[in-house]
GROMACS .gro file of C-alpha atoms in nm:
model
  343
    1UNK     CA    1  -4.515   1.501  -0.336
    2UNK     CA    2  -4.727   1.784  -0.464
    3UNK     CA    3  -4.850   1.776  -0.864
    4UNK     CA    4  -4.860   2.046  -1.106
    5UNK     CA    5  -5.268   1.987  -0.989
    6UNK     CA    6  -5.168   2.131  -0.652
    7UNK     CA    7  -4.957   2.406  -0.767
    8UNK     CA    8  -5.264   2.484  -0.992
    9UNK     CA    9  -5.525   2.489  -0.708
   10UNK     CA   10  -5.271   2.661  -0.511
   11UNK     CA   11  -5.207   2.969  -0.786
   12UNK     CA   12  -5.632   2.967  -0.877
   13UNK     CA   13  -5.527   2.890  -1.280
   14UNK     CA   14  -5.608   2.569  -1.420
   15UNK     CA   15  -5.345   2.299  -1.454
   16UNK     CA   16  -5.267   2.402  -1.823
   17UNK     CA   17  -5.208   2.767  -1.727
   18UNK     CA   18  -4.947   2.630  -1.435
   19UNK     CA   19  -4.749   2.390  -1.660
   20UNK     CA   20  -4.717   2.667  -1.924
   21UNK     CA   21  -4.586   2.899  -1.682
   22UNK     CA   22  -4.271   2.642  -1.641
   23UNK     CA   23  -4.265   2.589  -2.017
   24UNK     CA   24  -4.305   2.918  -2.168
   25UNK     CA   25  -4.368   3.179  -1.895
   26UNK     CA   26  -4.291   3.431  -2.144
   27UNK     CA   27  -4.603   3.375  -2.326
   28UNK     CA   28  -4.759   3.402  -2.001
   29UNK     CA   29  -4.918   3.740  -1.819
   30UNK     CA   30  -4.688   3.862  -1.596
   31UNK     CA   31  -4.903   3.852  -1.294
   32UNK     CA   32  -5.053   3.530  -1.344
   33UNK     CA   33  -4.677   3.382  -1.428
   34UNK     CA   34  -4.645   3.550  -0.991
   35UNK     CA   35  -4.894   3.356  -0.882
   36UNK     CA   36  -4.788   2.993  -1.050
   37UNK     CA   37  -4.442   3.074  -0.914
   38UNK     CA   38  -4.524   3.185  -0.599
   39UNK     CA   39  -4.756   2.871  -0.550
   40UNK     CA   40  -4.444   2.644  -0.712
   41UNK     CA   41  -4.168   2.807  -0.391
   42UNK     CA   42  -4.482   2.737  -0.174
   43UNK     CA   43  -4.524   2.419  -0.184
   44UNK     CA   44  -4.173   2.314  -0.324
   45UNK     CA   45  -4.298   2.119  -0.643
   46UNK     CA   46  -4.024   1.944  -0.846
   47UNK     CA   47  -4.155   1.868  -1.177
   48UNK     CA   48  -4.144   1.470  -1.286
   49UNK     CA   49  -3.822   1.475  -1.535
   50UNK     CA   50  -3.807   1.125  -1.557
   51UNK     CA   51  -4.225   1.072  -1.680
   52UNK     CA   52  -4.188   1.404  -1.870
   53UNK     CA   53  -3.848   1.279  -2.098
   54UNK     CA   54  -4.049   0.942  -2.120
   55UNK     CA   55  -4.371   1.113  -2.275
   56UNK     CA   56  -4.138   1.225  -2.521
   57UNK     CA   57  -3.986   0.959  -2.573
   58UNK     CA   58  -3.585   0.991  -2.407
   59UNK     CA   59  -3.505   0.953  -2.095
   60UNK     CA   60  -3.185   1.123  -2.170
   61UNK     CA   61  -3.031   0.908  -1.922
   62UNK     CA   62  -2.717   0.684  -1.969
   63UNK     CA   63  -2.664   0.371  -1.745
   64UNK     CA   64  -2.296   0.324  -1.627
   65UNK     CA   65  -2.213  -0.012  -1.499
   66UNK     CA   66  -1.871  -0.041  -1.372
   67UNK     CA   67  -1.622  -0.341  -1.217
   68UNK     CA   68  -1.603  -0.151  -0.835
   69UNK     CA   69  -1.678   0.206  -0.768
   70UNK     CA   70  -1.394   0.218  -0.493
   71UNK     CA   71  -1.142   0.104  -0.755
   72UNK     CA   72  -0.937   0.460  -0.788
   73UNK     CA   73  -0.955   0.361  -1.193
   74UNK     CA   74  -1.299   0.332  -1.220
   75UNK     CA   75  -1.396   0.628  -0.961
   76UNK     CA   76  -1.194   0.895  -1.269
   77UNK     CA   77  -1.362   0.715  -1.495
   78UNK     CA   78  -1.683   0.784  -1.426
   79UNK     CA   79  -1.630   1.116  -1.243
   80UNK     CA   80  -1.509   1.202  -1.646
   81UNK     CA   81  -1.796   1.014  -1.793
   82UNK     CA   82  -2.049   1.209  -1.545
   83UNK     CA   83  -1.865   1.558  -1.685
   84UNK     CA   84  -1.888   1.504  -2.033
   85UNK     CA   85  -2.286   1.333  -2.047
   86UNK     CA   86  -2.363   1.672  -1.868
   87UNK     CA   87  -2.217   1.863  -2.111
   88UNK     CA   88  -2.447   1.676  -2.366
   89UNK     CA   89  -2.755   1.699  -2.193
   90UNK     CA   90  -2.774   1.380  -2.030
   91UNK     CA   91  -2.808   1.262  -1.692
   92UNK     CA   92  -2.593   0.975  -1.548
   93UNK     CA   93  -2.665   0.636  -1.370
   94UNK     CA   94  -2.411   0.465  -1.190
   95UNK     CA   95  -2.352   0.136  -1.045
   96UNK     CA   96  -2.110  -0.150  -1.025
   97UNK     CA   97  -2.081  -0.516  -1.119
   98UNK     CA   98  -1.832  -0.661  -0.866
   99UNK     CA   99  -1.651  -0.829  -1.182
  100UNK     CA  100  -1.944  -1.089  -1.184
  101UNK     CA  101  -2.221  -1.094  -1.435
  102UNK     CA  102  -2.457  -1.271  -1.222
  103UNK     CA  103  -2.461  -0.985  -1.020
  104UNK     CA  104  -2.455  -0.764  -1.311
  105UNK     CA  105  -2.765  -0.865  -1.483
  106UNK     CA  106  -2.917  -0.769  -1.160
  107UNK     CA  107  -2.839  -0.395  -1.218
  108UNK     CA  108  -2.900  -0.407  -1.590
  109UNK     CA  109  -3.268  -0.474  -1.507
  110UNK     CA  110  -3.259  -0.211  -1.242
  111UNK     CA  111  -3.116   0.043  -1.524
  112UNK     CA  112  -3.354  -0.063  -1.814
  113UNK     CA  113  -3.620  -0.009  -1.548
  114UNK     CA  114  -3.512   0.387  -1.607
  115UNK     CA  115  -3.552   0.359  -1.926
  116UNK     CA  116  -3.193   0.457  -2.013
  117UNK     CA  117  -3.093   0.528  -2.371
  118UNK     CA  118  -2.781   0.386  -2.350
  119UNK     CA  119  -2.509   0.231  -2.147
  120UNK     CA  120  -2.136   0.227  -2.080
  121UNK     CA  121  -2.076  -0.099  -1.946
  122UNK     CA  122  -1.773  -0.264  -1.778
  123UNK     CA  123  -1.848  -0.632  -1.819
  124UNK     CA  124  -1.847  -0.843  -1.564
  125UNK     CA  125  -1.693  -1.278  -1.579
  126UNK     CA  126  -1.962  -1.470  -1.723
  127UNK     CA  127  -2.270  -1.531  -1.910
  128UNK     CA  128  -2.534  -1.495  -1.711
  129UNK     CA  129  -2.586  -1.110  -1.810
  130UNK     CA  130  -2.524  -1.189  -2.201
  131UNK     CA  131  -2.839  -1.303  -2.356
  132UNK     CA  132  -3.013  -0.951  -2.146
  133UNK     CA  133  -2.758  -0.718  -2.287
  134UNK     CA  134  -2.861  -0.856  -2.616
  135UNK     CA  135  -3.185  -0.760  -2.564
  136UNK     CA  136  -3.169  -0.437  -2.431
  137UNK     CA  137  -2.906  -0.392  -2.741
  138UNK     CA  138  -3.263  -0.487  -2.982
  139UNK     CA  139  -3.475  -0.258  -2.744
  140UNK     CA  140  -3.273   0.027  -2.902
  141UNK     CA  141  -2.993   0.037  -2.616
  142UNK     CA  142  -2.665   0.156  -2.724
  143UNK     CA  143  -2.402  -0.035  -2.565
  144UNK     CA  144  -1.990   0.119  -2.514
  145UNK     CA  145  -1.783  -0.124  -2.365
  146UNK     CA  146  -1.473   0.012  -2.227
  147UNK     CA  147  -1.188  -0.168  -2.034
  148UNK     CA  148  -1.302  -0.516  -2.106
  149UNK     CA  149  -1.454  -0.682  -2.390
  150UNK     CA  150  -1.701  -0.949  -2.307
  151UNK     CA  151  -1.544  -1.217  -2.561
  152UNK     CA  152  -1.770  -1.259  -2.887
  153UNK     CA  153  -1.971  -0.941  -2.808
  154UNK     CA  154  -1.979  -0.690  -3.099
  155UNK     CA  155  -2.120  -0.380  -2.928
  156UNK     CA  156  -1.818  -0.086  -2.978
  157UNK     CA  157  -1.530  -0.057  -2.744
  158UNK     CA  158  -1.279   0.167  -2.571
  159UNK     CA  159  -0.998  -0.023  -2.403
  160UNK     CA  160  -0.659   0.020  -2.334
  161UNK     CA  161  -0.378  -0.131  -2.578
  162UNK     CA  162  -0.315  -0.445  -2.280
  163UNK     CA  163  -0.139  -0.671  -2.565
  164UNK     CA  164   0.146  -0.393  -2.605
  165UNK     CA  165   0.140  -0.270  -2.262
  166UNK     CA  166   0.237  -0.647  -2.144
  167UNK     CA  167   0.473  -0.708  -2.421
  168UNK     CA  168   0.666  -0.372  -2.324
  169UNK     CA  169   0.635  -0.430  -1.938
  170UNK     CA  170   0.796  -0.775  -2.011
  171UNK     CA  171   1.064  -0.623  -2.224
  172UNK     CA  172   1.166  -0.355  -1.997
  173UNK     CA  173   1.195  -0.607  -1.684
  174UNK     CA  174   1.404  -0.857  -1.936
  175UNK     CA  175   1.611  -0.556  -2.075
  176UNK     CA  176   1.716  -0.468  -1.673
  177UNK     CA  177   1.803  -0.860  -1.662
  178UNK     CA  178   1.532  -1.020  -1.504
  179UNK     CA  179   1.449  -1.374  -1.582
  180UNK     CA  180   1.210  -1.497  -1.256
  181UNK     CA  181   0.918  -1.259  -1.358
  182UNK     CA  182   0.576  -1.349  -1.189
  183UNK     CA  183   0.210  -1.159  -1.330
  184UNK     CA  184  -0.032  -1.123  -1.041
  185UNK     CA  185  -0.320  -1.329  -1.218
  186UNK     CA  186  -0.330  -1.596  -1.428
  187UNK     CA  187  -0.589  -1.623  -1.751
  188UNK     CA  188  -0.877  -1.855  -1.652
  189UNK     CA  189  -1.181  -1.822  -1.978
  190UNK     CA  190  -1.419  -1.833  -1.678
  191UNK     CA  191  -1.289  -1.673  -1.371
  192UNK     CA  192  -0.997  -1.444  -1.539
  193UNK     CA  193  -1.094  -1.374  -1.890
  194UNK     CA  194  -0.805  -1.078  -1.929
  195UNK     CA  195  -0.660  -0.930  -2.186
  196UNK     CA  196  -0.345  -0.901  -1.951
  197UNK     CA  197  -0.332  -1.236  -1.845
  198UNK     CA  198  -0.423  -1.414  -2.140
  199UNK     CA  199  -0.071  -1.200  -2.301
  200UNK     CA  200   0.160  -1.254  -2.023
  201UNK     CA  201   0.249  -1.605  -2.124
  202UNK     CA  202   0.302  -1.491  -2.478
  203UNK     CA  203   0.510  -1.233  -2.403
  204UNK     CA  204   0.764  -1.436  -2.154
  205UNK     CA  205   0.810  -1.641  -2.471
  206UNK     CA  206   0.887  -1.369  -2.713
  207UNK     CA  207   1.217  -1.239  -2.479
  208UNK     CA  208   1.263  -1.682  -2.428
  209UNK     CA  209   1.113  -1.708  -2.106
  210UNK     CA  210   0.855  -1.946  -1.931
  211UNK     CA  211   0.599  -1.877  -1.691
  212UNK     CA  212   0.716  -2.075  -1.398
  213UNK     CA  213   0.372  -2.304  -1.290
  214UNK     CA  214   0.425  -2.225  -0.896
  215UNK     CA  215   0.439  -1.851  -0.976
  216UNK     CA  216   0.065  -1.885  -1.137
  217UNK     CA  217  -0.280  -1.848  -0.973
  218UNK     CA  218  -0.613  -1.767  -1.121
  219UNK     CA  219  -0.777  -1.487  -0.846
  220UNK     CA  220  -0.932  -1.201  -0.857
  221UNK     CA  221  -0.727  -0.897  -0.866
  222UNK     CA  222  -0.795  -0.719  -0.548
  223UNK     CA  223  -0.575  -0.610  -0.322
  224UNK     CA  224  -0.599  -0.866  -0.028
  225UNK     CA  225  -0.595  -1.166  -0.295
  226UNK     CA  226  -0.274  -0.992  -0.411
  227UNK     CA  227  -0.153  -0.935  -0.067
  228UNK     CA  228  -0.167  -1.328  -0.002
  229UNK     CA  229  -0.023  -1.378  -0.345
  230UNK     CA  230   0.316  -1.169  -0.266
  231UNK     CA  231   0.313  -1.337   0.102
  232UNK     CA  232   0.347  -1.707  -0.104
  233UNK     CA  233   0.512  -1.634  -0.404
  234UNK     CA  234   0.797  -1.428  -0.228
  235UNK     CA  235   0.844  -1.714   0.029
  236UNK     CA  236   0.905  -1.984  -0.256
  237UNK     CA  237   1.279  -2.124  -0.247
  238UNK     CA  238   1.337  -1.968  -0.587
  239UNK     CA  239   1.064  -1.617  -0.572
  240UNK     CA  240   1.038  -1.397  -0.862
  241UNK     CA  241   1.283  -1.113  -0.903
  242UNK     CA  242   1.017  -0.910  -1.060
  243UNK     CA  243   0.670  -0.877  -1.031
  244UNK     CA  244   0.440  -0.753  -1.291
  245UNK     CA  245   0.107  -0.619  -1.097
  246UNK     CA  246  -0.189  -0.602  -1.379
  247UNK     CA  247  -0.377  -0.358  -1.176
  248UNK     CA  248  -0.342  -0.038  -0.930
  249UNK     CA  249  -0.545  -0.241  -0.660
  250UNK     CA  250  -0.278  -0.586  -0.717
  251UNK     CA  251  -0.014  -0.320  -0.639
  252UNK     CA  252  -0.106  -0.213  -0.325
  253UNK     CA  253  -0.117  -0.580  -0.203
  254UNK     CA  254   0.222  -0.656  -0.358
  255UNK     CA  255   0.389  -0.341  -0.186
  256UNK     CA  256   0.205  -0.411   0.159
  257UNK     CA  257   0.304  -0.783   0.174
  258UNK     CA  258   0.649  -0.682   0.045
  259UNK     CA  259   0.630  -0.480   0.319
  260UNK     CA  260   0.581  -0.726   0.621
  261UNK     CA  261   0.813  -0.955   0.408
  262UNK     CA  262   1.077  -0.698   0.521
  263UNK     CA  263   1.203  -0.685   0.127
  264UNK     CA  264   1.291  -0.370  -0.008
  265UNK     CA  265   1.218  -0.276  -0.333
  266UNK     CA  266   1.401  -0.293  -0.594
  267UNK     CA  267   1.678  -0.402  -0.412
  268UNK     CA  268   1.529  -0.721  -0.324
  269UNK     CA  269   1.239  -0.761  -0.591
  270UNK     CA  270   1.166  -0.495  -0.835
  271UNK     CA  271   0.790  -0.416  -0.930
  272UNK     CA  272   0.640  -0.291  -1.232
  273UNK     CA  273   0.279  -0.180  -1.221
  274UNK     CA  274  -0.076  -0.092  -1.430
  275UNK     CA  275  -0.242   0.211  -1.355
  276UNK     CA  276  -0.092   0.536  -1.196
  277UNK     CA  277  -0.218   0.599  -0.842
  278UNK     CA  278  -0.104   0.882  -0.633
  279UNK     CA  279   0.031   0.666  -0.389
  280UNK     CA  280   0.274   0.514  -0.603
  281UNK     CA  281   0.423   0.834  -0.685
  282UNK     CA  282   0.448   0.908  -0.327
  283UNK     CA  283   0.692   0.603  -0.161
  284UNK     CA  284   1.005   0.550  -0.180
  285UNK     CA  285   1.146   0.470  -0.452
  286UNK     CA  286   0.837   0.567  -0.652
  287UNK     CA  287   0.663   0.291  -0.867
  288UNK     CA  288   0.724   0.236  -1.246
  289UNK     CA  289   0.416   0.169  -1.360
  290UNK     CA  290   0.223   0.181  -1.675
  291UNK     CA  291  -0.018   0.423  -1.697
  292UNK     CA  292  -0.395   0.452  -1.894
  293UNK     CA  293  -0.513   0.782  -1.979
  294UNK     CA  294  -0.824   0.741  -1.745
  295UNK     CA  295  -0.961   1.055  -1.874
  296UNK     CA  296  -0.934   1.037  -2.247
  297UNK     CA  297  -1.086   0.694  -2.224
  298UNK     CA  298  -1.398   0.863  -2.024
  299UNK     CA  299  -1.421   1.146  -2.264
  300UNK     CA  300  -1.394   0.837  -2.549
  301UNK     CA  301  -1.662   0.684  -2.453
  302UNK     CA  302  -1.880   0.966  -2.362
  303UNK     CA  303  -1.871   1.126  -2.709
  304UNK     CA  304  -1.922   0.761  -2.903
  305UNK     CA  305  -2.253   0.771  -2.717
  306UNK     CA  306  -2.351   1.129  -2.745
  307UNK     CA  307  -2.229   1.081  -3.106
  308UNK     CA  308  -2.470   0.783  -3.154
  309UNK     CA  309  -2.766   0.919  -2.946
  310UNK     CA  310  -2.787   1.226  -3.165
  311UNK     CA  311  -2.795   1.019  -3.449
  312UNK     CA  312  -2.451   1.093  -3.608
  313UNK     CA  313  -2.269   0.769  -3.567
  314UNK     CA  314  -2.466   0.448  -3.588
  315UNK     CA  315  -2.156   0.215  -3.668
  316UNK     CA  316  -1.853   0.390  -3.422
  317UNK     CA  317  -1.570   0.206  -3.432
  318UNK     CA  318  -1.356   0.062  -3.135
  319UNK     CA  319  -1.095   0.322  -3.011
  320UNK     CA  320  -0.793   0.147  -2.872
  321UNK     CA  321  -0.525   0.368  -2.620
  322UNK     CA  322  -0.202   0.347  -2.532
  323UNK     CA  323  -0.027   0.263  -2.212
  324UNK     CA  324   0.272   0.547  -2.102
  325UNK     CA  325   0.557   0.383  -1.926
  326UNK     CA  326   0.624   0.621  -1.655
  327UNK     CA  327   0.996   0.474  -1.537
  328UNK     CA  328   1.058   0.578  -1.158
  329UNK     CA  329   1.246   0.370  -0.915
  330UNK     CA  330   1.101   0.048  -0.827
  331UNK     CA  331   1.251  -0.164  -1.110
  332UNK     CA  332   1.665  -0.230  -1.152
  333UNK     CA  333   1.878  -0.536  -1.236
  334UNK     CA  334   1.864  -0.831  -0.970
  335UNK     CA  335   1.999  -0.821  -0.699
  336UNK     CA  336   2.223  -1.130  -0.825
  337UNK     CA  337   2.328  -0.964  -1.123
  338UNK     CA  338   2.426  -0.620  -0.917
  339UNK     CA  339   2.691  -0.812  -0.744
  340UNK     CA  340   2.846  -0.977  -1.024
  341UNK     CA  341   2.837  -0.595  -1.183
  342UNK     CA  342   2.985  -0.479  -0.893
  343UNK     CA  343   3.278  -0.779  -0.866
   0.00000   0.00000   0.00000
C-alpha cells in the first residue's frame, strides 16, 4: 500500500507538506495543494485511520458482539446500532458469539486487538469470557449489555422487560382457557441462563398451573432444536394445547413441525410467540406474538455509549423495555373447550 512518503515523492513536497494538504489544504498554496492531490488519485493512497485515531489516542471504534448475526433480531439490531454510532462519529465492529462464551472470548481478543473504545455485548453461556471482560472493563472499555445480562455482571444494560412479557403471555393463554401450556426451553444456570425460562415456571404458578416435567427440555433455542421439540412434545399422549415460543427462531421450528404434524393452528394447538418477524404476519392465521422494539433498544444502547464516550454519563443506568402484545390469530380456547361451548 503506498505511504504518505510515496505520495510525497510522487507530488516533489516533503512528507509534511503532503500530510498537511489532507489536513488543512486551505492553509496550503493552491498549486502545490494540485500536485499532493493529483499524486494522492495517482497512486490511490488511503490514509491509515486506524494508526492515526490511535496516535491520538481513540480509535473511535465500538466492538459489537452479538448471539448470531443471521438471527432476524439481532441483524435490526445492529443494522440500528451501525446507524446511530455513525451519526456520532464512530465506526462499528461486528461479530457474533454463537451463545457460547468460550467462543466469545475468542472475538473479544480479536476486538481489543482494534483498540475499540467500547463495546455492546450480547453475552454468551458461561464463564470462560468473564474474568477478560473484566479486564478490558479496567483497560478503560465501556461495556452495554443488551438482551442478556451475564448474571453478577454490573456493566449497564438494555434488555427487554422478559419477567412481564412471560407473566402476560401466560395470562393471556390461561384467560383463552388453556391449562397444558409448554415454553420452548427450560432454565438450565449453565446451558439456559434466561430471563424467559427462569420466569416461566413462576408464572404457571401465579394463574395455579404446573409445568408438566415431560413438556421440559434444556436446548438451545434455534430453530431445528425447536423443530424436534414440537415433533416430541406434540406426539405425547396428553401434548400441550399451547405453546409459548421464547424466541422468533423457536417459532419457526414450532410452526414447521406443526406443519408436518398435519395440526392446524389454533384449532389444534394455539401458539404464542417472542419477537415479530415478517413471516409471522404473513401465514395464516397470523401469529400473536410479543413483540421488542428492536430499534429503540439499538438506538438505547447506542446513545448510553456515545453518552459515556463523550464524557457525559459515567454511571448510565439500565434501561428496561416493554414487550407489545400484538394479538392476531394463532391463539383461541382449546379445542376441548370449543366443543363444550359449542354443545
Amino acid at each position: 500500500m503506498p505511504s504518505i512518503t510515496d505520495v510525497a515523492k510522487q507530488a516533489g513536497v516533503s512528507p509534511t507538506t503532503a500530510k498537511r494538504a489532507l489536513k488543512t489544504p486551505h492553509l496550503l498554496h493552491p498549486e502545490t495543494l494540485a500536485k499532493v492531490m493529483e499524486a494522492v488519485s495517482k497512486l490511490h493512497y488511503e490514509p491509515d485511520l486506524r494508526a492515526g485515531a490511535l496516535r491520538a489516542g481513540q480509535s473511535r471504534t465500538v466492538g459489537v458482539v452479538l448471539g448470531s448475526v443471521v438471527e432476524p433480531f439481532f441483524a435490526q439490531l445492529a443494522r440500528t446500532l451501525g446507524q446511530e454510532l455513525r451519526r456520532g462519529g464512530y465506526n462499528m465492529l461486528l461479530t457474533e458469539n454463537e451463545y457460547q462464551s468460550a467462543h466469545e472470548l475468542t472475538e473479544l481478543k480479536l476486538l481489543y486487538g482494534q483498540r475499540i473504545d467500547a463495546l455492546i455485548l450480547r453475552a454468551g453461556y458461561g464463564d470462560e469470557s468473564r474474568e477478560y471482560l473484566e479486564r478490558l472493563h479496567k483497560r478503560g472499555v465501556f461495556i452495554v449489555q443488551v438482551d442478556y445480562c451475564l448474571p453478577g455482571a454490573t456493566y449497564p444494560s438494555v434488555m427487554l422487560g422478559n419477567v412481564k412479557a412471560v407473566r402476560e403471555a401466560v395470562q393471556y393463554l390461561y384467560a383463552l382457557g388453556h391449562r397444558r401450556i409448554a415454553a420452548t426451553g427450560k432454565y438450565d444456570p449453565l446451558l439456559h441462563p434466561e430471563g424467559r425460562s427462569y420466569t416461566f415456571p413462576t408464572a404457571m404458578a401465579e394463574v395455579g398451573l404446573e409445568v408438566r416435567p415431560e413438556y421440559e427440555r434444556v436446548m438451545f433455542l434455534t430453530e431445528e432444536n425447536t423443530y424436534q421439540y414440537t415433533l416430541d412434545v406434540m406426539r405425547l399422549a396428553c401434548p400441550p394445547t399451547a405453546l409459548l415460543a421464547l424466541t422468533g427462531a423457536s417459532a419457526a421450528g414450532c410452526y414447521r413441525a406443526l406443519q408436518e404434524l398435519g395440526l392446524k393452528v389454533p384449532d389444534d394447538v394455539s401458539l404464542l410467540s417472542f419477537d415479530n418477524y415478517s413471516w409471522m404476519s404473513l401465514v395464516s392465521p397470523a401469529i400473536t406474538v410479543l413483540a421488542q422494539p428492536i430499534d429503540d433498544m439499538a438506538r438505547a444502547a447506542a446513545q448510553m455509549v456515545l453518552r459515556a464516550l463523550s464524557g457525559e454519563d459515567k454511571r448510565p443506568a439500565d434501561i428496561v423495555f416493554p414487550a407489545e402484545l400484538i394479538v392476531r390469530g394463532s391463539c383461541a380456547p382449546p379445542q376441548a373447550q370449543r366443543v363444550l361451548e359449542r354443545a
